Amino acid sequence: MSTAKKDYKRITVKSLTEMKRAGEKVSMLTAYDFSMAKIVDQAGIDVILVGDSASNVMAGHETTLPITLDHMIYHASSVVRAISRSLVVVDLPFGSYQSDAKEALRSSIRIMKESGGHAVKMEGGSEIKDSIKRILRAGIPVMGHLGLTPQSIYKFGTYTVRAKQEAEAEKLKEDALMLQKLGCFSLVLEKVPAKLAGEVADSLDIPVIGIGAGNQVDGQVLVLHDMLGMDHAFNPRFLRRYEDLNSIMTNAIKQYNDDVKSREFPNENEQY
Ligand code: KIV
């Protein structure tokens, strides 16, 4: 299998399928604001997810449930203004698509029109089939999301690994196939056994992007703030920390504080 990278000037939903065919892994990270999105885009990440994890990371909520469609549009439009290459996928937040297909379409249209995002992501399988169909019929690309679906946290009760039992694994496989048949361009699998995720990826033509789903899938996604080490308290097994920004930022801020208190900042060269 080739690992040679094609030089994509702009990532589209089609590029992701091409990458899967060519054996190139898809890279995806979250971003919720202009400054971070600019860095992520310029670093060459293929897909930027404006995740509803903004509810936890940016707003400090315990779950993703409180974030609203207006909040998501605000975050997504800030991200879109920063990017020149990445594909921008925006989460439909809890309550914006579950009640019926018309509402789901209205919410997706608002995201596409008001933020300029390129696609939406939705949590769930057969339960939201009609909504997915309706959105796709309007020409809006949809990324699926199965396994641990945080918008259903109060149904699950915990954030532990999903689909360890045969029945749930079978339902997940059926849902994954259904999402591909409907026309979803990609699928996120969150916190499921690596073997199951690999089987799902092998059975589909669309790319399967994993988080806590092992490396037999077609790409990986992490929450940007987690992989940069912003919060020492969040330590799931699947998370690799690439930096310890918490310590780096704390040290810089403490140094600034000391310099202000000791009158060391600003010095002669830092004034007019
Ligand atoms: O909201 C989010 O950040 C997500 C990822 C964890 C896939 O959905």
PDB file of C-alpha atoms and ligand atoms in Angstrom:
ATOM      1  CA  MET A   1       0.000   0.000   0.000  1.00  0.00           C
ATOM      2  CA  SER A   2       1.433   3.368  -1.075  1.00  0.00           C
ATOM      3  CA  THR A   3       2.021   6.107   1.497  1.00  0.00           C
ATOM      4  CA  ALA A   4       3.048   8.727  -1.086  1.00  0.00           C
ATOM      5  CA  LYS A   5       1.150  11.956  -0.537  1.00  0.00           C
ATOM      6  CA  LYS A   6      -0.620  13.798  -3.311  1.00  0.00           C
ATOM      7  CA  ASP A   7      -0.258  17.558  -2.972  1.00  0.00           C
ATOM      8  CA  TYR A   8      -3.834  18.766  -2.420  1.00  0.00           C
ATOM      9  CA  LYS A   9      -4.203  22.551  -2.788  1.00  0.00           C
ATOM     10  CA  ARG A  10      -7.658  22.364  -1.227  1.00  0.00           C
ATOM     11  CA  ILE A  11      -9.218  19.392   0.551  1.00  0.00           C
ATOM     12  CA  THR A  12     -12.719  18.450  -0.575  1.00  0.00           C
ATOM     13  CA  VAL A  13     -14.971  15.575   0.408  1.00  0.00           C
ATOM     14  CA  LYS A  14     -13.784  13.823  -2.766  1.00  0.00           C
ATOM     15  CA  SER A  15     -10.131  14.193  -1.709  1.00  0.00           C
ATOM     16  CA  LEU A  16     -10.849  12.094   1.363  1.00  0.00           C
ATOM     17  CA  THR A  17     -12.179   9.165  -0.670  1.00  0.00           C
ATOM     18  CA  GLU A  18      -9.170   9.472  -2.991  1.00  0.00           C
ATOM     19  CA  MET A  19      -6.883   9.357   0.043  1.00  0.00           C
ATOM     20  CA  LYS A  20      -8.531   6.169   1.248  1.00  0.00           C
ATOM     21  CA  ARG A  21      -8.131   4.582  -2.192  1.00  0.00           C
ATOM     22  CA  ALA A  22      -4.473   5.629  -2.297  1.00  0.00           C
ATOM     23  CA  GLY A  23      -3.810   4.332   1.228  1.00  0.00           C
ATOM     24  CA  GLU A  24      -3.086   7.811   2.585  1.00  0.00           C
ATOM     25  CA  LYS A  25      -4.321   8.412   6.137  1.00  0.00           C
ATOM     26  CA  VAL A  26      -6.633  11.372   6.777  1.00  0.00           C
ATOM     27  CA  SER A  27      -5.585  13.810   9.530  1.00  0.00           C
ATOM     28  CA  MET A  28      -8.280  15.690  11.438  1.00  0.00           C
ATOM     29  CA  LEU A  29      -8.167  18.016  14.470  1.00  0.00           C
ATOM     30  CA  THR A  30     -10.737  20.221  16.124  1.00  0.00           C
ATOM     31  CA  ALA A  31     -10.563  24.019  16.134  1.00  0.00           C
ATOM     32  CA  TYR A  32     -13.089  26.541  17.352  1.00  0.00           C
ATOM     33  CA  ASP A  33     -11.487  29.929  16.682  1.00  0.00           C
ATOM     34  CA  PHE A  34      -9.580  31.931  14.077  1.00  0.00           C
ATOM     35  CA  SER A  35      -6.090  31.864  15.650  1.00  0.00           C
ATOM     36  CA  MET A  36      -5.957  28.134  16.303  1.00  0.00           C
ATOM     37  CA  ALA A  37      -7.603  27.229  12.989  1.00  0.00           C
ATOM     38  CA  LYS A  38      -4.977  29.248  11.101  1.00  0.00           C
ATOM     39  CA  ILE A  39      -2.174  27.264  12.741  1.00  0.00           C
ATOM     40  CA  VAL A  40      -3.930  23.922  12.153  1.00  0.00           C
ATOM     41  CA  ASP A  41      -4.616  24.744   8.487  1.00  0.00           C
ATOM     42  CA  GLN A  42      -1.068  25.950   7.858  1.00  0.00           C
ATOM     43  CA  ALA A  43       0.370  22.838   9.535  1.00  0.00           C
ATOM     44  CA  GLY A  44      -1.292  20.771   6.793  1.00  0.00           C
ATOM     45  CA  ILE A  45      -4.133  19.049   8.665  1.00  0.00           C
ATOM     46  CA  ASP A  46      -6.663  17.725   6.133  1.00  0.00           C
ATOM     47  CA  VAL A  47      -9.910  18.246   8.041  1.00  0.00           C
ATOM     48  CA  ILE A  48     -10.776  20.789  10.740  1.00  0.00           C
ATOM     49  CA  LEU A  49     -13.710  19.713  12.860  1.00  0.00           C
ATOM     50  CA  VAL A  50     -15.626  22.501  14.535  1.00  0.00           C
ATOM     51  CA  GLY A  51     -16.741  20.018  17.159  1.00  0.00           C
ATOM     52  CA  ASP A  52     -19.468  20.461  19.703  1.00  0.00           C
ATOM     53  CA  SER A  53     -16.637  19.630  22.129  1.00  0.00           C
ATOM     54  CA  ALA A  54     -16.391  23.450  22.097  1.00  0.00           C
ATOM     55  CA  SER A  55     -19.084  23.131  24.752  1.00  0.00           C
ATOM     56  CA  ASN A  56     -16.513  21.483  27.075  1.00  0.00           C
ATOM     57  CA  VAL A  57     -13.269  23.018  25.852  1.00  0.00           C
ATOM     58  CA  MET A  58     -14.297  26.615  25.187  1.00  0.00           C
ATOM     59  CA  ALA A  59     -17.291  27.096  27.477  1.00  0.00           C
ATOM     60  CA  GLY A  60     -16.405  24.764  30.381  1.00  0.00           C
ATOM     61  CA  HIS A  61     -19.637  22.738  30.304  1.00  0.00           C
ATOM     62  CA  GLU A  62     -19.571  19.171  31.601  1.00  0.00           C
ATOM     63  CA  THR A  63     -21.219  17.794  28.444  1.00  0.00           C
ATOM     64  CA  THR A  64     -21.720  18.773  24.797  1.00  0.00           C
ATOM     65  CA  LEU A  65     -25.470  19.199  25.288  1.00  0.00           C
ATOM     66  CA  PRO A  66     -25.697  22.916  26.151  1.00  0.00           C
ATOM     67  CA  ILE A  67     -24.005  24.322  23.019  1.00  0.00           C
ATOM     68  CA  THR A  68     -26.486  25.916  20.608  1.00  0.00           C
ATOM     69  CA  LEU A  69     -26.703  26.237  16.840  1.00  0.00           C
ATOM     70  CA  ASP A  70     -25.896  29.969  17.134  1.00  0.00           C
ATOM     71  CA  HIS A  71     -22.753  29.165  19.147  1.00  0.00           C
ATOM     72  CA  MET A  72     -21.654  26.572  16.571  1.00  0.00           C
ATOM     73  CA  ILE A  73     -22.164  29.044  13.735  1.00  0.00           C
ATOM     74  CA  TYR A  74     -20.077  31.645  15.595  1.00  0.00           C
ATOM     75  CA  HIS A  75     -17.205  29.169  16.128  1.00  0.00           C
ATOM     76  CA  ALA A  76     -17.413  27.783  12.590  1.00  0.00           C
ATOM     77  CA  SER A  77     -17.424  31.189  10.887  1.00  0.00           C
ATOM     78  CA  SER A  78     -14.281  32.164  12.866  1.00  0.00           C
ATOM     79  CA  VAL A  79     -12.591  28.947  11.689  1.00  0.00           C
ATOM     80  CA  VAL A  80     -13.649  29.377   8.051  1.00  0.00           C
ATOM     81  CA  ARG A  81     -12.107  32.874   7.949  1.00  0.00           C
ATOM     82  CA  ALA A  82      -8.740  31.343   8.892  1.00  0.00           C
ATOM     83  CA  ILE A  83      -8.389  28.473   6.469  1.00  0.00           C
ATOM     84  CA  SER A  84      -7.012  28.160   2.967  1.00  0.00           C
ATOM     85  CA  ARG A  85      -6.611  24.378   2.523  1.00  0.00           C
ATOM     86  CA  SER A  86      -8.426  22.285   5.135  1.00  0.00           C
ATOM     87  CA  LEU A  87     -11.961  20.936   4.773  1.00  0.00           C
ATOM     88  CA  VAL A  88     -14.158  22.418   7.527  1.00  0.00           C
ATOM     89  CA  VAL A  89     -16.742  20.056   9.043  1.00  0.00           C
ATOM     90  CA  VAL A  90     -19.203  21.467  11.569  1.00  0.00           C
ATOM     91  CA  ASP A  91     -21.038  19.457  14.242  1.00  0.00           C
ATOM     92  CA  LEU A  92     -24.806  19.783  14.293  1.00  0.00           C
ATOM     93  CA  PRO A  93     -25.379  20.398  18.015  1.00  0.00           C
ATOM     94  CA  PHE A  94     -27.744  18.464  20.261  1.00  0.00           C
ATOM     95  CA  GLY A  95     -31.343  19.528  19.689  1.00  0.00           C
ATOM     96  CA  SER A  96     -30.786  20.912  16.203  1.00  0.00           C
ATOM     97  CA  TYR A  97     -31.572  17.745  14.197  1.00  0.00           C
ATOM     98  CA  GLN A  98     -33.149  15.047  16.355  1.00  0.00           C
ATOM     99  CA  SER A  99     -36.800  16.091  16.239  1.00  0.00           C
ATOM    100  CA  ASP A 100     -37.463  15.774  12.501  1.00  0.00           C
ATOM    101  CA  ALA A 101     -35.872  15.885   9.072  1.00  0.00           C
ATOM    102  CA  LYS A 102     -37.135  19.385   8.257  1.00  0.00           C
ATOM    103  CA  GLU A 103     -35.540  20.839  11.365  1.00  0.00           C
ATOM    104  CA  ALA A 104     -32.318  18.962  10.596  1.00  0.00           C
ATOM    105  CA  LEU A 105     -32.263  20.465   7.095  1.00  0.00           C
ATOM    106  CA  ARG A 106     -33.007  23.963   8.410  1.00  0.00           C
ATOM    107  CA  SER A 107     -30.153  23.690  10.925  1.00  0.00           C
ATOM    108  CA  SER A 108     -27.718  22.421   8.286  1.00  0.00           C
ATOM    109  CA  ILE A 109     -28.672  25.184   5.861  1.00  0.00           C
ATOM    110  CA  ARG A 110     -28.037  27.768   8.572  1.00  0.00           C
ATOM    111  CA  ILE A 111     -24.577  26.289   9.196  1.00  0.00           C
ATOM    112  CA  MET A 112     -23.677  26.266   5.503  1.00  0.00           C
ATOM    113  CA  LYS A 113     -25.050  29.786   4.807  1.00  0.00           C
ATOM    114  CA  GLU A 114     -24.012  31.603   7.973  1.00  0.00           C
ATOM    115  CA  SER A 115     -20.625  29.994   8.698  1.00  0.00           C
ATOM    116  CA  GLY A 116     -19.351  29.001   5.256  1.00  0.00           C
ATOM    117  CA  GLY A 117     -18.456  25.500   6.561  1.00  0.00           C
ATOM    118  CA  HIS A 118     -18.120  22.732   3.991  1.00  0.00           C
ATOM    119  CA  ALA A 119     -20.004  19.838   5.610  1.00  0.00           C
ATOM    120  CA  VAL A 120     -21.914  18.825   8.744  1.00  0.00           C
ATOM    121  CA  LYS A 121     -21.365  15.958  11.179  1.00  0.00           C
ATOM    122  CA  MET A 122     -24.196  14.148  12.946  1.00  0.00           C
ATOM    123  CA  GLU A 123     -24.215  11.574  15.740  1.00  0.00           C
ATOM    124  CA  GLY A 124     -26.278   8.422  15.251  1.00  0.00           C
ATOM    125  CA  GLY A 125     -27.342   5.699  12.832  1.00  0.00           C
ATOM    126  CA  SER A 126     -30.750   4.374  11.783  1.00  0.00           C
ATOM    127  CA  GLU A 127     -32.529   6.686  14.297  1.00  0.00           C
ATOM    128  CA  ILE A 128     -31.588   9.756  12.232  1.00  0.00           C
ATOM    129  CA  LYS A 129     -31.761   8.176   8.763  1.00  0.00           C
ATOM    130  CA  ASP A 130     -34.532  10.474   7.460  1.00  0.00           C
ATOM    131  CA  SER A 131     -32.702  13.606   8.563  1.00  0.00           C
ATOM    132  CA  ILE A 132     -29.461  12.492   6.906  1.00  0.00           C
ATOM    133  CA  LYS A 133     -31.308  11.711   3.650  1.00  0.00           C
ATOM    134  CA  ARG A 134     -32.979  15.101   3.641  1.00  0.00           C
ATOM    135  CA  ILE A 135     -29.726  16.985   4.249  1.00  0.00           C
ATOM    136  CA  LEU A 136     -27.890  15.010   1.573  1.00  0.00           C
ATOM    137  CA  ARG A 137     -30.714  15.675  -0.918  1.00  0.00           C
ATOM    138  CA  ALA A 138     -30.074  19.411  -0.425  1.00  0.00           C
ATOM    139  CA  GLY A 139     -26.469  18.885  -1.539  1.00  0.00           C
ATOM    140  CA  ILE A 140     -24.925  19.234   1.916  1.00  0.00           C
ATOM    141  CA  PRO A 141     -22.153  16.698   2.634  1.00  0.00           C
ATOM    142  CA  VAL A 142     -22.648  14.669   5.830  1.00  0.00           C
ATOM    143  CA  MET A 143     -20.047  12.979   8.029  1.00  0.00           C
ATOM    144  CA  GLY A 144     -21.483  10.260  10.292  1.00  0.00           C
ATOM    145  CA  HIS A 145     -20.455   9.597  13.895  1.00  0.00           C
ATOM    146  CA  LEU A 146     -20.964   6.216  15.623  1.00  0.00           C
ATOM    147  CA  GLY A 147     -19.665   4.408  18.719  1.00  0.00           C
ATOM    148  CA  LEU A 148     -19.437   6.741  21.686  1.00  0.00           C
ATOM    149  CA  THR A 149     -21.756   9.588  20.740  1.00  0.00           C
ATOM    150  CA  PRO A 150     -21.381  12.188  23.517  1.00  0.00           C
ATOM    151  CA  GLN A 151     -24.750  13.836  22.791  1.00  0.00           C
ATOM    152  CA  SER A 152     -26.314  10.618  24.162  1.00  0.00           C
ATOM    153  CA  ILE A 153     -24.232  10.573  27.346  1.00  0.00           C
ATOM    154  CA  TYR A 154     -27.280  10.454  29.601  1.00  0.00           C
ATOM    155  CA  LYS A 155     -28.503   7.340  27.768  1.00  0.00           C
ATOM    156  CA  PHE A 156     -25.090   5.605  28.060  1.00  0.00           C
ATOM    157  CA  GLY A 157     -24.355   6.851  31.589  1.00  0.00           C
ATOM    158  CA  THR A 158     -20.557   6.791  31.088  1.00  0.00           C
ATOM    159  CA  TYR A 159     -17.879   7.703  28.555  1.00  0.00           C
ATOM    160  CA  THR A 160     -16.479   4.141  28.455  1.00  0.00           C
ATOM    161  CA  VAL A 161     -15.706   2.101  25.318  1.00  0.00           C
ATOM    162  CA  ARG A 162     -18.808   1.253  23.214  1.00  0.00           C
ATOM    163  CA  ALA A 163     -19.745  -1.824  21.157  1.00  0.00           C
ATOM    164  CA  LYS A 164     -17.788  -4.377  23.177  1.00  0.00           C
ATOM    165  CA  GLN A 165     -20.833  -6.670  23.139  1.00  0.00           C
ATOM    166  CA  GLU A 166     -21.821  -8.559  19.994  1.00  0.00           C
ATOM    167  CA  ALA A 167     -25.297  -6.993  19.633  1.00  0.00           C
ATOM    168  CA  GLU A 168     -24.024  -3.409  19.815  1.00  0.00           C
ATOM    169  CA  ALA A 169     -21.121  -4.232  17.484  1.00  0.00           C
ATOM    170  CA  GLU A 170     -23.546  -5.709  14.919  1.00  0.00           C
ATOM    171  CA  LYS A 171     -25.808  -2.632  15.092  1.00  0.00           C
ATOM    172  CA  LEU A 172     -22.752  -0.397  14.628  1.00  0.00           C
ATOM    173  CA  LYS A 173     -21.677  -2.348  11.520  1.00  0.00           C
ATOM    174  CA  GLU A 174     -25.200  -2.127  10.054  1.00  0.00           C
ATOM    175  CA  ASP A 175     -25.383   1.601  10.779  1.00  0.00           C
ATOM    176  CA  ALA A 176     -21.963   2.203   9.206  1.00  0.00           C
ATOM    177  CA  LEU A 177     -23.038   0.449   6.001  1.00  0.00           C
ATOM    178  CA  MET A 178     -26.332   2.350   6.006  1.00  0.00           C
ATOM    179  CA  LEU A 179     -24.514   5.698   6.343  1.00  0.00           C
ATOM    180  CA  GLN A 180     -22.336   4.841   3.351  1.00  0.00           C
ATOM    181  CA  LYS A 181     -25.361   3.726   1.301  1.00  0.00           C
ATOM    182  CA  LEU A 182     -27.205   6.953   2.103  1.00  0.00           C
ATOM    183  CA  GLY A 183     -24.244   8.918   0.753  1.00  0.00           C
ATOM    184  CA  CYS A 184     -22.262  10.111   3.798  1.00  0.00           C
ATOM    185  CA  PHE A 185     -18.731  10.993   2.664  1.00  0.00           C
ATOM    186  CA  SER A 186     -16.981   9.820   5.819  1.00  0.00           C
ATOM    187  CA  LEU A 187     -17.557   8.378   9.263  1.00  0.00           C
ATOM    188  CA  VAL A 188     -16.106   9.052  12.716  1.00  0.00           C
ATOM    189  CA  LEU A 189     -15.842   6.062  15.061  1.00  0.00           C
ATOM    190  CA  GLU A 190     -15.310   7.082  18.673  1.00  0.00           C
ATOM    191  CA  LYS A 191     -14.046   4.797  21.456  1.00  0.00           C
ATOM    192  CA  VAL A 192     -14.762   1.353  20.021  1.00  0.00           C
ATOM    193  CA  PRO A 193     -12.507  -1.743  20.021  1.00  0.00           C
ATOM    194  CA  ALA A 194      -9.691  -1.451  17.453  1.00  0.00           C
ATOM    195  CA  LYS A 195     -10.587  -4.794  15.829  1.00  0.00           C
ATOM    196  CA  LEU A 196     -14.191  -3.752  15.230  1.00  0.00           C
ATOM    197  CA  ALA A 197     -13.116  -0.334  13.878  1.00  0.00           C
ATOM    198  CA  GLY A 198     -10.686  -2.050  11.484  1.00  0.00           C
ATOM    199  CA  GLU A 199     -13.431  -4.381  10.245  1.00  0.00           C
ATOM    200  CA  VAL A 200     -15.766  -1.443   9.629  1.00  0.00           C
ATOM    201  CA  ALA A 201     -13.040   0.491   7.766  1.00  0.00           C
ATOM    202  CA  ASP A 202     -12.279  -2.573   5.591  1.00  0.00           C
ATOM    203  CA  SER A 203     -15.951  -3.046   4.748  1.00  0.00           C
ATOM    204  CA  LEU A 204     -16.510   0.549   3.566  1.00  0.00           C
ATOM    205  CA  ASP A 205     -15.299   2.630   0.609  1.00  0.00           C
ATOM    206  CA  ILE A 206     -15.683   5.905   2.529  1.00  0.00           C
ATOM    207  CA  PRO A 207     -12.934   6.865   4.989  1.00  0.00           C
ATOM    208  CA  VAL A 208     -13.422   5.912   8.631  1.00  0.00           C
ATOM    209  CA  ILE A 209     -11.761   8.375  10.997  1.00  0.00           C
ATOM    210  CA  GLY A 210     -11.087   7.109  14.496  1.00  0.00           C
ATOM    211  CA  ILE A 211     -10.728   8.598  17.961  1.00  0.00           C
ATOM    212  CA  GLY A 212      -9.862   5.899  20.464  1.00  0.00           C
ATOM    213  CA  ALA A 213     -10.538   3.350  17.702  1.00  0.00           C
ATOM    214  CA  GLY A 214      -7.021   2.030  17.000  1.00  0.00           C
ATOM    215  CA  ASN A 215      -4.947   2.427  13.866  1.00  0.00           C
ATOM    216  CA  GLN A 216      -6.638   0.043  11.428  1.00  0.00           C
ATOM    217  CA  VAL A 217      -8.926   2.891  10.341  1.00  0.00           C
ATOM    218  CA  ASP A 218      -8.406   5.416   7.534  1.00  0.00           C
ATOM    219  CA  GLY A 219      -7.575   8.464   9.600  1.00  0.00           C
ATOM    220  CA  GLN A 220      -7.373   9.933  13.093  1.00  0.00           C
ATOM    221  CA  VAL A 221      -9.011  12.814  14.917  1.00  0.00           C
ATOM    222  CA  LEU A 222      -8.136  14.367  18.286  1.00  0.00           C
ATOM    223  CA  VAL A 223      -9.385  17.388  20.162  1.00  0.00           C
ATOM    224  CA  LEU A 224      -6.702  20.044  19.573  1.00  0.00           C
ATOM    225  CA  HIS A 225      -6.609  21.279  23.172  1.00  0.00           C
ATOM    226  CA  ASP A 226      -6.170  17.698  24.432  1.00  0.00           C
ATOM    227  CA  MET A 227      -3.269  16.787  22.128  1.00  0.00           C
ATOM    228  CA  LEU A 228      -1.559  20.085  22.971  1.00  0.00           C
ATOM    229  CA  GLY A 229      -1.818  19.327  26.704  1.00  0.00           C
ATOM    230  CA  MET A 230      -3.930  22.311  27.736  1.00  0.00           C
ATOM    231  CA  ASP A 231      -5.714  20.380  30.488  1.00  0.00           C
ATOM    232  CA  HIS A 232      -3.665  18.021  32.659  1.00  0.00           C
ATOM    233  CA  ALA A 233      -6.828  16.534  34.174  1.00  0.00           C
ATOM    234  CA  PHE A 234      -8.031  14.829  30.957  1.00  0.00           C
ATOM    235  CA  ASN A 235      -6.083  11.580  30.462  1.00  0.00           C
ATOM    236  CA  PRO A 236      -7.900   8.928  28.420  1.00  0.00           C
ATOM    237  CA  ARG A 237      -5.775   6.015  27.178  1.00  0.00           C
ATOM    238  CA  PHE A 238      -6.226   6.942  23.498  1.00  0.00           C
ATOM    239  CA  LEU A 239      -4.845  10.456  23.924  1.00  0.00           C
ATOM    240  CA  ARG A 240      -1.276  11.149  22.835  1.00  0.00           C
ATOM    241  CA  ARG A 241       0.014  14.473  24.160  1.00  0.00           C
ATOM    242  CA  TYR A 242       2.260  16.189  21.646  1.00  0.00           C
ATOM    243  CA  GLU A 243       2.979  19.183  23.842  1.00  0.00           C
ATOM    244  CA  ASP A 244       2.505  20.425  27.387  1.00  0.00           C
ATOM    245  CA  LEU A 245       0.995  23.828  26.600  1.00  0.00           C
ATOM    246  CA  ASN A 246      -0.476  24.057  30.081  1.00  0.00           C
ATOM    247  CA  SER A 247       3.024  24.236  31.616  1.00  0.00           C
ATOM    248  CA  ILE A 248       4.452  26.392  28.818  1.00  0.00           C
ATOM    249  CA  MET A 249       1.629  28.926  29.101  1.00  0.00           C
ATOM    250  CA  THR A 250       1.566  28.905  32.898  1.00  0.00           C
ATOM    251  CA  ASN A 251       5.315  29.621  33.006  1.00  0.00           C
ATOM    252  CA  ALA A 252       5.026  32.453  30.478  1.00  0.00           C
ATOM    253  CA  ILE A 253       2.090  34.035  32.305  1.00  0.00           C
ATOM    254  CA  LYS A 254       3.836  33.736  35.705  1.00  0.00           C
ATOM    255  CA  GLN A 255       6.960  35.336  34.249  1.00  0.00           C
ATOM    256  CA  TYR A 256       4.876  38.245  32.901  1.00  0.00           C
ATOM    257  CA  ASN A 257       3.197  38.634  36.284  1.00  0.00           C
ATOM    258  CA  ASP A 258       6.592  38.728  38.045  1.00  0.00           C
ATOM    259  CA  ASP A 259       7.954  41.221  35.507  1.00  0.00           C
ATOM    260  CA  VAL A 260       4.995  43.579  35.973  1.00  0.00           C
ATOM    261  CA  LYS A 261       5.176  43.383  39.771  1.00  0.00           C
ATOM    262  CA  SER A 262       8.956  43.938  39.822  1.00  0.00           C
ATOM    263  CA  ARG A 263       8.685  46.817  37.276  1.00  0.00           C
ATOM    264  CA  GLU A 264      10.988  44.853  34.908  1.00  0.00           C
ATOM    265  CA  PHE A 265       8.345  45.104  32.150  1.00  0.00           C
ATOM    266  CA  PRO A 266       8.257  47.267  30.106  1.00  0.00           C
ATOM    267  CA  ASN A 267      11.906  48.236  29.740  1.00  0.00           C
ATOM    268  CA  GLU A 268      13.350  51.235  27.832  1.00  0.00           C
ATOM    269  CA  ASN A 269      13.152  49.456  24.464  1.00  0.00           C
ATOM    270  CA  GLU A 270       9.524  48.547  25.005  1.00  0.00           C
ATOM    271  CA  GLN A 271       8.228  52.106  25.351  1.00  0.00           C
ATOM    272  CA  TYR A 272       7.736  55.197  23.125  1.00  0.00           C
TER     273      TYR A 272
HETATM  274  O1  KIV B   1     -16.928  17.307  19.069  1.00  0.00           O
HETATM  275  C1  KIV B   1     -15.860  16.695  18.836  1.00  0.00           C
HETATM  276  O2  KIV B   1     -14.752  17.164  19.126  1.00  0.00           O
HETATM  277  C2  KIV B   1     -15.964  15.385  18.201  1.00  0.00           C
HETATM  278  C3  KIV B   1     -14.707  14.571  18.107  1.00  0.00           C
HETATM  279  C4  KIV B   1     -14.373  13.991  19.417  1.00  0.00           C
HETATM  280  C5  KIV B   1     -14.794  13.546  17.041  1.00  0.00           C
HETATM  281  O3  KIV B   1     -17.005  14.992  17.793  1.00  0.00           O
END
